[in-house]
Coordinates of C-alpha atoms in Angstrom, one line a residue:
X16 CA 110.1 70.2 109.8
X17 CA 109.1 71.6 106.4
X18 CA 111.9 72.0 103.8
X19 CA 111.2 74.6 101.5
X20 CA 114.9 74.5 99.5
X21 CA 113.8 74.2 95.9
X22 CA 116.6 73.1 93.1
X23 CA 116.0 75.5 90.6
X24 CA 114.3 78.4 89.3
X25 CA 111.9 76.9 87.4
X26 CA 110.6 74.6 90.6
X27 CA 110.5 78.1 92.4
X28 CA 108.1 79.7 90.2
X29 CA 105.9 76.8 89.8
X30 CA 105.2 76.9 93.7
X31 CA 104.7 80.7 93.7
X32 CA 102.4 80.2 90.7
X33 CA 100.3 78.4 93.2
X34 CA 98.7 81.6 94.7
X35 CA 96.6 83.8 93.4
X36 CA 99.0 86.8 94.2
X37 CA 101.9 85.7 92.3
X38 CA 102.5 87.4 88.8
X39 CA 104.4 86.5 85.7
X40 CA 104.6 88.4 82.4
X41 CA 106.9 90.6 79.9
X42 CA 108.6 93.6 79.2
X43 CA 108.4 93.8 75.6
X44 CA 111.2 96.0 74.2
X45 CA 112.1 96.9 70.2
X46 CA 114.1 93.6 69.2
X47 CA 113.2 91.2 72.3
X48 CA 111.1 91.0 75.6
X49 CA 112.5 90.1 79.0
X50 CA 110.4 88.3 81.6
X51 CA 109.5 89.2 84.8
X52 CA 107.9 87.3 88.3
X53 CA 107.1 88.9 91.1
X54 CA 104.2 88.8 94.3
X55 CA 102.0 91.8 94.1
X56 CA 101.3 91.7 97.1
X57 CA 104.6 92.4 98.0
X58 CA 105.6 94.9 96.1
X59 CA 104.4 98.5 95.1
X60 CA 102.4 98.7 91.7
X61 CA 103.6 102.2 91.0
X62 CA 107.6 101.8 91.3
X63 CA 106.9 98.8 89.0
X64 CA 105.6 100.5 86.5
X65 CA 107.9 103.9 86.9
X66 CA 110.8 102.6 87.8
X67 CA 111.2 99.1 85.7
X68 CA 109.0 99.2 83.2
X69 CA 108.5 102.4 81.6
X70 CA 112.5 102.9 81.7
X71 CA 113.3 100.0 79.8
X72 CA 110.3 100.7 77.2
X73 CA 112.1 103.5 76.7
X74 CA 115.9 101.8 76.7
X75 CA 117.5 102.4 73.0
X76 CA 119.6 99.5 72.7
X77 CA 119.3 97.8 70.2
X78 CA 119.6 94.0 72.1
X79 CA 120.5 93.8 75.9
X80 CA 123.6 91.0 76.0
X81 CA 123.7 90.9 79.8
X82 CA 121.4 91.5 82.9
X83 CA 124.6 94.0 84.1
X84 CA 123.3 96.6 81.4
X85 CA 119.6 97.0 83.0
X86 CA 121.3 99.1 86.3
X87 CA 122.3 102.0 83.9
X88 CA 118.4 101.8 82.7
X89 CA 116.5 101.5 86.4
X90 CA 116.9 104.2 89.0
X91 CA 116.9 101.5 91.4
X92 CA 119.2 101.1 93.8
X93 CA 120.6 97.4 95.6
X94 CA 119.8 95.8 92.0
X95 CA 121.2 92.3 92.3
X96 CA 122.1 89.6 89.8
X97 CA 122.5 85.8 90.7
X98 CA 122.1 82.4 90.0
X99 CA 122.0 81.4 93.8
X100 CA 118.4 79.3 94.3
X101 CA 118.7 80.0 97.9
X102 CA 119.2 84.2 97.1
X103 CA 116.7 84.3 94.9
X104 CA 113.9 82.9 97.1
X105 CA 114.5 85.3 99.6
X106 CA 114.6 88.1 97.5
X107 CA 111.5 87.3 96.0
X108 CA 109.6 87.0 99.1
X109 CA 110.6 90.3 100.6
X110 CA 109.6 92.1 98.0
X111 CA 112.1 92.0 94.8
X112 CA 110.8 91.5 90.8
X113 CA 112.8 89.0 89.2
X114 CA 114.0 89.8 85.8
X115 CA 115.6 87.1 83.3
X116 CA 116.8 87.5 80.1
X117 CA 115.2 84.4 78.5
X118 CA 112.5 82.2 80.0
X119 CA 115.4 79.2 80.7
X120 CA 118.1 81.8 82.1
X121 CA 118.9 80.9 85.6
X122 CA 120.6 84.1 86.0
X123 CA 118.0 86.8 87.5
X124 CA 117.9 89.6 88.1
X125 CA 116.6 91.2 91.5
X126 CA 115.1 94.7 91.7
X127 CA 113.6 95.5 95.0
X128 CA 110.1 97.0 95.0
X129 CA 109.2 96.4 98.8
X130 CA 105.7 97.7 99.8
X131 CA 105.0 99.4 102.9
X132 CA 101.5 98.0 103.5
X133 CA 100.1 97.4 107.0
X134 CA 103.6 99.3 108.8
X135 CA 101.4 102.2 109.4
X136 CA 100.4 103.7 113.0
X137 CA 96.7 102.6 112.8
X138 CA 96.6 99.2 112.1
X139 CA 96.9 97.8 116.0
X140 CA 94.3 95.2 117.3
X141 CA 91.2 96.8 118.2
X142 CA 89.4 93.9 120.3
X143 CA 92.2 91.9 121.0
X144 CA 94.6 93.3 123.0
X145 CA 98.2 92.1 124.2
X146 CA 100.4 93.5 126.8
X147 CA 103.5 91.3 125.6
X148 CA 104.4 90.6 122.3
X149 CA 103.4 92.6 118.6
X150 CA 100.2 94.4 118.2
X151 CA 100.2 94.0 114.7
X152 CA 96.1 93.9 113.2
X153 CA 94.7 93.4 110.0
X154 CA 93.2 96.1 108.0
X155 CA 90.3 95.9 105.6
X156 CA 92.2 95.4 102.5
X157 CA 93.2 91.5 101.3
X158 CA 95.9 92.9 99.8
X159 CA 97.5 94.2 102.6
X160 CA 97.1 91.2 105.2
X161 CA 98.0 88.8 102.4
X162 CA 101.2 91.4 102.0
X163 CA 101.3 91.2 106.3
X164 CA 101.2 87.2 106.4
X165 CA 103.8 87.1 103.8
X166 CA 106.5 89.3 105.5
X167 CA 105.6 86.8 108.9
X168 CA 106.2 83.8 106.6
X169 CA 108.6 84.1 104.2
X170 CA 108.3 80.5 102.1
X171 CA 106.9 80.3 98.7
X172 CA 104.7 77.3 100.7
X173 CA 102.6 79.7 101.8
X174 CA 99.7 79.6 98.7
X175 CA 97.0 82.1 98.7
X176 CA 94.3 80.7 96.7
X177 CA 91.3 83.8 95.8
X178 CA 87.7 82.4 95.2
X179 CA 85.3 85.3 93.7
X180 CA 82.3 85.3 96.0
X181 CA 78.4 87.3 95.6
X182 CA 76.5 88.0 92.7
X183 CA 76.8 91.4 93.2
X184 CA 79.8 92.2 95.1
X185 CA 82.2 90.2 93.3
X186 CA 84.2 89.5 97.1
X187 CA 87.9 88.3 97.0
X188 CA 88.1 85.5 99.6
X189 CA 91.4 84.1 99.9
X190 CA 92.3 80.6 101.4
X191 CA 95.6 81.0 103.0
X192 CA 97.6 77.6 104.0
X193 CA 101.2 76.1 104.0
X194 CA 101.9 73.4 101.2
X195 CA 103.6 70.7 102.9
X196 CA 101.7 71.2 105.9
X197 CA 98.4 71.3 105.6
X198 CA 96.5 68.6 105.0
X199 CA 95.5 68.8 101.5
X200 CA 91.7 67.4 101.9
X201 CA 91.2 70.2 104.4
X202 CA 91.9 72.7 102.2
X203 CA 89.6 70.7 99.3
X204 CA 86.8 70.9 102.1
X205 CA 87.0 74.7 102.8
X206 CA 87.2 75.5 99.0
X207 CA 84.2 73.3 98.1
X208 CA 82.3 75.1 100.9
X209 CA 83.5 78.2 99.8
X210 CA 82.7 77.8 96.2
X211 CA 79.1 76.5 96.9
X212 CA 78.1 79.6 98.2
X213 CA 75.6 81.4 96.3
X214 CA 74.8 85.3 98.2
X215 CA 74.8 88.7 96.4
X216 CA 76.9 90.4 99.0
X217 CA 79.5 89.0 101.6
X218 CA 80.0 92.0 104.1
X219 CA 82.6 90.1 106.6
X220 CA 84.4 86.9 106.9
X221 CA 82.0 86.1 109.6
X222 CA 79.0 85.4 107.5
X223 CA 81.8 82.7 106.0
X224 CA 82.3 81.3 109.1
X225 CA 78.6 80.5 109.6
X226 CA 78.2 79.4 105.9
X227 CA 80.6 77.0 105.9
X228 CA 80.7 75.6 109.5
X229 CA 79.2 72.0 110.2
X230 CA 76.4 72.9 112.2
X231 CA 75.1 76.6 112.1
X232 CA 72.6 76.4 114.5
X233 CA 75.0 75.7 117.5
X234 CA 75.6 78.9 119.6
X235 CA 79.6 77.8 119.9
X236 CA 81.6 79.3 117.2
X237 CA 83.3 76.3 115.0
X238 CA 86.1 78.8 113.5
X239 CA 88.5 81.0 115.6
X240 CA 88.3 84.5 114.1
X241 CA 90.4 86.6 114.7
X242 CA 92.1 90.3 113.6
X243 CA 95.7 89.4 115.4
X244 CA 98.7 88.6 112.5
X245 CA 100.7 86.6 114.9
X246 CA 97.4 84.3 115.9
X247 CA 97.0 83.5 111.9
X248 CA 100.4 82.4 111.8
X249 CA 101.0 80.0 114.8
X250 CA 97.5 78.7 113.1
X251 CA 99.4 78.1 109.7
X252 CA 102.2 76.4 110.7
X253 CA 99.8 73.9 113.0
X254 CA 98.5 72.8 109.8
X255 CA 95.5 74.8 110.0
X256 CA 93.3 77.0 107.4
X257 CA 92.8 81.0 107.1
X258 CA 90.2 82.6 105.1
X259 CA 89.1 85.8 104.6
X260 CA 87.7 88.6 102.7
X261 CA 88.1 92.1 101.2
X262 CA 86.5 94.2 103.2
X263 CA 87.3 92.7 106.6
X264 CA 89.8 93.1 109.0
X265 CA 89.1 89.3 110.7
X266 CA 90.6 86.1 109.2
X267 CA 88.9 82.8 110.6
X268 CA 90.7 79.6 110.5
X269 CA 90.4 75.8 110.9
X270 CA 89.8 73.4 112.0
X271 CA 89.0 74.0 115.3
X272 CA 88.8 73.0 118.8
X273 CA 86.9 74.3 121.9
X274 CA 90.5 74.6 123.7
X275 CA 91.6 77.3 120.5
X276 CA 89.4 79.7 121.5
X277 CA 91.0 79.8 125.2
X278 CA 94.3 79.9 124.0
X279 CA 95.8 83.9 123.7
X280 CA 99.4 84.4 122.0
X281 CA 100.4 85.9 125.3
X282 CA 100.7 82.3 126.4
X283 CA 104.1 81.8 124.5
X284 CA 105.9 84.7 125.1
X285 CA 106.0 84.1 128.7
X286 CA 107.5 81.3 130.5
X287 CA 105.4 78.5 130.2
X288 CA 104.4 78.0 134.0
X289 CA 103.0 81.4 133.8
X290 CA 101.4 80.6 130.1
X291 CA 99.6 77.4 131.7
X292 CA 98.5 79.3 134.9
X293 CA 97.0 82.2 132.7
X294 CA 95.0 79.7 130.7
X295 CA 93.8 77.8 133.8
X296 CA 92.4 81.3 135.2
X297 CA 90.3 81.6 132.0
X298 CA 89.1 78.2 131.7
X299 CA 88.2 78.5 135.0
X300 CA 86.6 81.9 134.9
X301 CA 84.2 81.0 132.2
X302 CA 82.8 77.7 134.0
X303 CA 82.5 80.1 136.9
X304 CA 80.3 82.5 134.7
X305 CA 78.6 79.7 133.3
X306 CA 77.1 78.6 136.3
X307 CA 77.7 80.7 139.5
X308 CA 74.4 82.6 138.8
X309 CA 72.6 79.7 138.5
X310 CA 74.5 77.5 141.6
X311 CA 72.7 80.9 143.4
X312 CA 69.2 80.5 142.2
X313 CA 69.4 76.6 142.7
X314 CA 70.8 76.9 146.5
X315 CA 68.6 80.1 147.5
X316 CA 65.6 78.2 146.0
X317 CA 65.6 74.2 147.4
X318 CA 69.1 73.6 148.8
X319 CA 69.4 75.9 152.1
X320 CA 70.9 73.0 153.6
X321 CA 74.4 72.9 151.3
X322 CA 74.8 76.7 152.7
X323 CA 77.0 76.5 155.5
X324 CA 75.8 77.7 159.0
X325 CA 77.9 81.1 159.7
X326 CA 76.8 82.0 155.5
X327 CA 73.4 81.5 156.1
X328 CA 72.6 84.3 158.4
X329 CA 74.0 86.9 156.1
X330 CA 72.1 85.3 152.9
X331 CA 68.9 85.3 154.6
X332 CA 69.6 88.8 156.2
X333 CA 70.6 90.1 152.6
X334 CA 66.8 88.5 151.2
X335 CA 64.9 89.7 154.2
X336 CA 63.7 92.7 152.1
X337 CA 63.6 91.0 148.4
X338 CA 59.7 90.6 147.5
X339 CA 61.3 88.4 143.9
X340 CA 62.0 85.1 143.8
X341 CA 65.7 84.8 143.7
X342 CA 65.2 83.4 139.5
X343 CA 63.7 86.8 139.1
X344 CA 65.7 88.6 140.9
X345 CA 69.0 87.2 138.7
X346 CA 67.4 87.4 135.8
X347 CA 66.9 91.4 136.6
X348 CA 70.7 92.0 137.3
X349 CA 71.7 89.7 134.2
X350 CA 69.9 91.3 131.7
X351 CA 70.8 94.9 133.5
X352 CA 74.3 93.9 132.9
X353 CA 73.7 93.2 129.1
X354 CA 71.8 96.3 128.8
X355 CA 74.7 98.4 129.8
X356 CA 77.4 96.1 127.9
X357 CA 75.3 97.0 124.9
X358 CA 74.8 100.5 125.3
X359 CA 78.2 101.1 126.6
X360 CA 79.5 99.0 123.3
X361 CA 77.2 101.1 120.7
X362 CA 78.1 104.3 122.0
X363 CA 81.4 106.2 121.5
X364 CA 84.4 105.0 123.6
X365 CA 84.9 107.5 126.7
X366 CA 81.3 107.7 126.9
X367 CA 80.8 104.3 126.7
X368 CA 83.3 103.6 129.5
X369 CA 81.5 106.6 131.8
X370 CA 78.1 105.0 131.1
X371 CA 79.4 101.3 132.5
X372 CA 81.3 102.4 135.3
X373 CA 78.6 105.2 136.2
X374 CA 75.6 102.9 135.4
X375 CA 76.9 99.8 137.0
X376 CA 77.4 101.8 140.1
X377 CA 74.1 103.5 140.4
X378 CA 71.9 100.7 138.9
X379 CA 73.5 98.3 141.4
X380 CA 73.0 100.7 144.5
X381 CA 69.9 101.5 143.8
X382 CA 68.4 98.5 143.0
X383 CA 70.0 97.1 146.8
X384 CA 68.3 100.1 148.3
X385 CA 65.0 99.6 146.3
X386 CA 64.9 96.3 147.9
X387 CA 65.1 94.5 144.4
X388 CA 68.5 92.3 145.0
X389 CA 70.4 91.5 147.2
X390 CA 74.1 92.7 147.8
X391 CA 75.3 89.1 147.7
X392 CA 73.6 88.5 144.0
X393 CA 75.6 91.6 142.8
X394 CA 78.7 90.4 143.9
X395 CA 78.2 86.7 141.9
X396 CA 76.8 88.4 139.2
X397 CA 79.4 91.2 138.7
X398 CA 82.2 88.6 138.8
X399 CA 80.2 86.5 136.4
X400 CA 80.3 89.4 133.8
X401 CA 84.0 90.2 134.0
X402 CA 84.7 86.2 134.5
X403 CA 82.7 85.8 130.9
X404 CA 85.5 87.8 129.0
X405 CA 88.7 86.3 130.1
X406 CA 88.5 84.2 126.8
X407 CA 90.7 85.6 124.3
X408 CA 87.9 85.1 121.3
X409 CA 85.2 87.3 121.4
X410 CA 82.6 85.4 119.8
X411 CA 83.1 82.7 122.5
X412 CA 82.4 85.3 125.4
X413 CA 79.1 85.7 123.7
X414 CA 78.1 82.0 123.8
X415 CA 79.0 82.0 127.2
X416 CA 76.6 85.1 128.3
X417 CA 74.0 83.4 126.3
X418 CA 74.3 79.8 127.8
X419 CA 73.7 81.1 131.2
X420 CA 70.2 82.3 131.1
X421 CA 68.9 78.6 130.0
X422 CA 70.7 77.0 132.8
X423 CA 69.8 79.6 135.7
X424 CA 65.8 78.8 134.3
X425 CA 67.0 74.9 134.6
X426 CA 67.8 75.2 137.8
X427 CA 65.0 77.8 138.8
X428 CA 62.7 74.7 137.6
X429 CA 64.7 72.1 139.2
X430 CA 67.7 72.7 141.3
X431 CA 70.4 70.9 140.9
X432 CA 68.7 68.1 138.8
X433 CA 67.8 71.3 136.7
X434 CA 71.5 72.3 136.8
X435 CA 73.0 68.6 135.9
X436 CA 70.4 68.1 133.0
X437 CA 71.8 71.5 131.1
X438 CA 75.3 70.2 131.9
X439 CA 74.5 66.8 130.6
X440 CA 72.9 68.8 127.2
X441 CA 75.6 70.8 126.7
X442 CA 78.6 68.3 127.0
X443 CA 76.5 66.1 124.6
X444 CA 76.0 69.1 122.2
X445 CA 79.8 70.2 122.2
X446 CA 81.2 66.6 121.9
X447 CA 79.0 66.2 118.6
X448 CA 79.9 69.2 117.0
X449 CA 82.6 69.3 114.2
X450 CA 85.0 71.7 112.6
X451 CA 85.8 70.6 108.8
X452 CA 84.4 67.2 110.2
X453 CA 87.3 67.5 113.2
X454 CA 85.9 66.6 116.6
X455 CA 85.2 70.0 118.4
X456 CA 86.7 68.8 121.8
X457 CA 89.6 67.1 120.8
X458 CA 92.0 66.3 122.2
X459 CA 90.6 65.9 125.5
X460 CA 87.6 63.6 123.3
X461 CA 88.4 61.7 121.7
X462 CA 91.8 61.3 123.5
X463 CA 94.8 62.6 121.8
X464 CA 97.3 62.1 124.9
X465 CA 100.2 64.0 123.2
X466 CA 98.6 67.3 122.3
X467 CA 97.1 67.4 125.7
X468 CA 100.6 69.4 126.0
X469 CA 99.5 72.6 124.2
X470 CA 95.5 72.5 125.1
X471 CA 94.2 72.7 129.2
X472 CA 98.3 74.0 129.6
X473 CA 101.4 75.2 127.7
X474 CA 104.1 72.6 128.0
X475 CA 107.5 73.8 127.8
X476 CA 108.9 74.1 123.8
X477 CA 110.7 71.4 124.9
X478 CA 107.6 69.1 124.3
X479 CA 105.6 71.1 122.1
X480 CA 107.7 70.6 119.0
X481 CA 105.3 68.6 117.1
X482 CA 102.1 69.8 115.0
X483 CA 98.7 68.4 116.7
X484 CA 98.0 64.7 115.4
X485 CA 94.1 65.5 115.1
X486 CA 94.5 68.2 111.8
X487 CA 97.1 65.4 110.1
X488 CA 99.3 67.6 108.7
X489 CA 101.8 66.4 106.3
X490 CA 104.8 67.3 108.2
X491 CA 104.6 66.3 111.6
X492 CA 107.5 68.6 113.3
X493 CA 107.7 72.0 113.6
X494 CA 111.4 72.6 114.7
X495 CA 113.8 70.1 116.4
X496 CA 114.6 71.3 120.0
X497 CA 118.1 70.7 121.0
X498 CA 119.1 69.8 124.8
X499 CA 120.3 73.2 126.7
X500 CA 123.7 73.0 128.1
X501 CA 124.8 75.3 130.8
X502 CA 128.2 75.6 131.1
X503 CA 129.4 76.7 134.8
X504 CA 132.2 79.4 134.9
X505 CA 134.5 77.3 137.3
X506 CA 134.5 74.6 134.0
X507 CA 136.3 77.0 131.9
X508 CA 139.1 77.0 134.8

């Protein structure tokens, strides 16, 4: 578990002084200056400046003796003054200026400035939605999710590092990780990347992602990106990396595995039997979109004999009319059904919806009628497009919809030979790609046996206590779970 107790004020602000958002400067006044520390971030810009500073520019005596004289000077309410470590650290991360007198005073004073960034109405998830649990999004402003992150996790371990990015956009990208987590050459490896860049303009943190990923010509995304606070932050305290940009609403972070991208937040605020059954169904789902349309074209084309006897009647029956081989025939619906996810995706939302529902319908019925498909083929391929967006990550639905037209023209050529010779390239592809030189399908290969328990299920918290071995973060543990005991109202009698 990671201890973030520091021993004194001066150990405080040397952490803080680790990120890029952390401030520290003075108020000069006629016959001395007092100095000030605070997160900007965190707190609002204006009030500091009406409310602290320009009142004690204007303060008229001649030395201040004690902190206790600033409250007749601010018009801020809940002022504080301590020497508690432990008060102080809190204060300061949820939004407070500390004032001292000198720079070795341990005595501060706290004057709360909160900010009210990202609490507004219209800064819910747009593509990733959750029925349970906060619907809290990022917005295009750094400054804001920085702010959002920090009111999630309120240590001074969390260091925001900002790199200045494009020749002619000047980008803030900030690298976002726990000290005393992370592992400290991961984050050497993502700001070398970072800082090697050489663009004029970075419009999204997804041009990062492809930048700095391993291999950029694999279709599999190497970076989870994502626009959901709570996702960022189970990633941080795995000992993972988040990066991202002004500008864009999407934070990426690494390193990564295939089994990230299957994982939703959903999955831990429900009891874990029903968090392990959910990500079954999508694992599942998407080997079923994989290759259910090309399982079709492989069977319909050289393996009539695999079809059982009371299914092959209606199969041929549903061909009798078709004048396409079945290859052509899928490869019609499949790219029908991309046609109308993109039209339906470009155009404005209720429209977009009508035009799906509406096209889908008529397209489909009118190509059975036409004699163009088959009703069977409809079916598969329908439930192959829904089945293709059960992954929470949107980026790897679209590697998924794009891997299945290679293997349906494998097994058009070949059958099932056809069909094992793509499965054979693409488990060799995936099991030599890397995230920040991590293995992409850890733990399942190489073996890590223990994190198995958060990967193809969610164990019970019970065993999911520790960070996973394969980022090697510093500190190991992420809380210590403590045996339940149930105590039975007849052993109070």
């Amino acid at each position: 578990m990671l201890k973030t107790e520091q021993t004194d004020i001066d150990a405080l602000l040397r952490l803080s002084s680790q990120s890029s958002d952390f401030r520290t400067g003075t108020i000069s006044l006629p016959n001395q200056q007092l100095y000030i520390a605070y997160y900007n971030t965190l707190i609002e810009q204006k009030q500091l400046q009406e409310f602290v500073i320009q009142p004690l520019q204007q303060c008229t005596l001649t030395v201040i003796q004690s902190l206790e004289e600033l409250r007749e000077w601010i018009p801020v309410d809940e002022c504080e003054f301590t020497d508690k470590i432990e008060d102080i650290q809190s204060k300061l991360l949820k939004g407070s200026v500390i004032v001292r007198l000198h720079e070795t005073d341990t005595v501060c004073g706290l004057i709360p400035l909160a900010n009210k960034r990202g609490m507004r109405s219209n800064n819910d998830t747009e593509n990733e939605f959750s029925v349970v649990g906060p619907k809290v999004g990022f917005v295009e402003d750094i400054v804001t999710n920085v702010s959002l992150l920090r009111a999630q996790i309120n240590i001074p371990n969390l260091i925001v590092k900002e790199i200045t990015i494009g020749s002619m956009s000047k980008t803030k990208v900030a690298v976002v990780y726990i000290d005393g987590v992370t592992n400290e050459q991961n984050v050497q490896t993502v700001e070398q990347r970072l800082k090697a860049i050489d663009c004029d303009v970075v419009f999204d943190s997804s041009e990062l992602d492809q930048i700095i990923s391993d291999n950029s010509a694999s279709p599999f995304p190497l970076f989870v990106s994502t626009e959901r606070r709570d996702r960022v932050v189970y990633a941080l305290i795995s000992g993972q990396i988040a990066v991202t940009c002004d500008g864009s609403p999407y934070f990426i972070t690494g390193p990564s595995s295939l089994f990230d991208f299957f994982i939703s937040p959903e999955d831990y605020y429900m009891p874990w039997i029903l968090g392990s059954f959910f990500r079954i169904i999508r694992i599942l789902g998407v080997i079923f979109s994989l290759f259910a349309s090309a399982m079709y074209v492989g069977v319909m084309t050289y393996h009539y004999e695999v079809i059982p006897h009371n299914l092959l009647a209606p199969l041929v029956f549903s061909r009798l009319n078709v004048p396409f081989p079945p290859v052509l025939e899928v490869l019609f619906l499949e790219t029908t059904i991309e046609f109308l996810r993109e039209a339906g995706a470009r155009l404005p939302t209720k429209i977009g919806q009508t035009l799906g529902i509406v096209g889908g319908i008529i397209v489909g019925q009118a190509a059975v009628e036409a004699a163009l498909t088959s009703n069977i083929l409809i079916i598969i391929v329908s439930l192959s497009a829904l089945a293709s967006f059960t992954t929470p990550i949107y980026k790897m639905s679209n590697t998924i919809r794009f891997l299945r037209f290679p293997i349906i023209l494998l097994s058009a050529f070949w059958g099932s030979v056809g069909m094992f010779i793509g499965v054979c390239f693409l488990i060799v592809h995936i099991t030599r790609l890397q995230s920040l030189g991590f293995p992409y399908t850890v733990p399942l290969f190489p073996l890590r046996i223990k994190d198995l328990q958060d990967s193809l299920i969610r164990s019970s918290f019970q065993y999911t206590k520790s960070r996973p071995d394969y980022l090697k973060p510093k500190s190991k543990l992420r809380y210590l779970p403590k045996p339940l005991k149930r105590r039975m109202d007849w052993d109070e009698r």
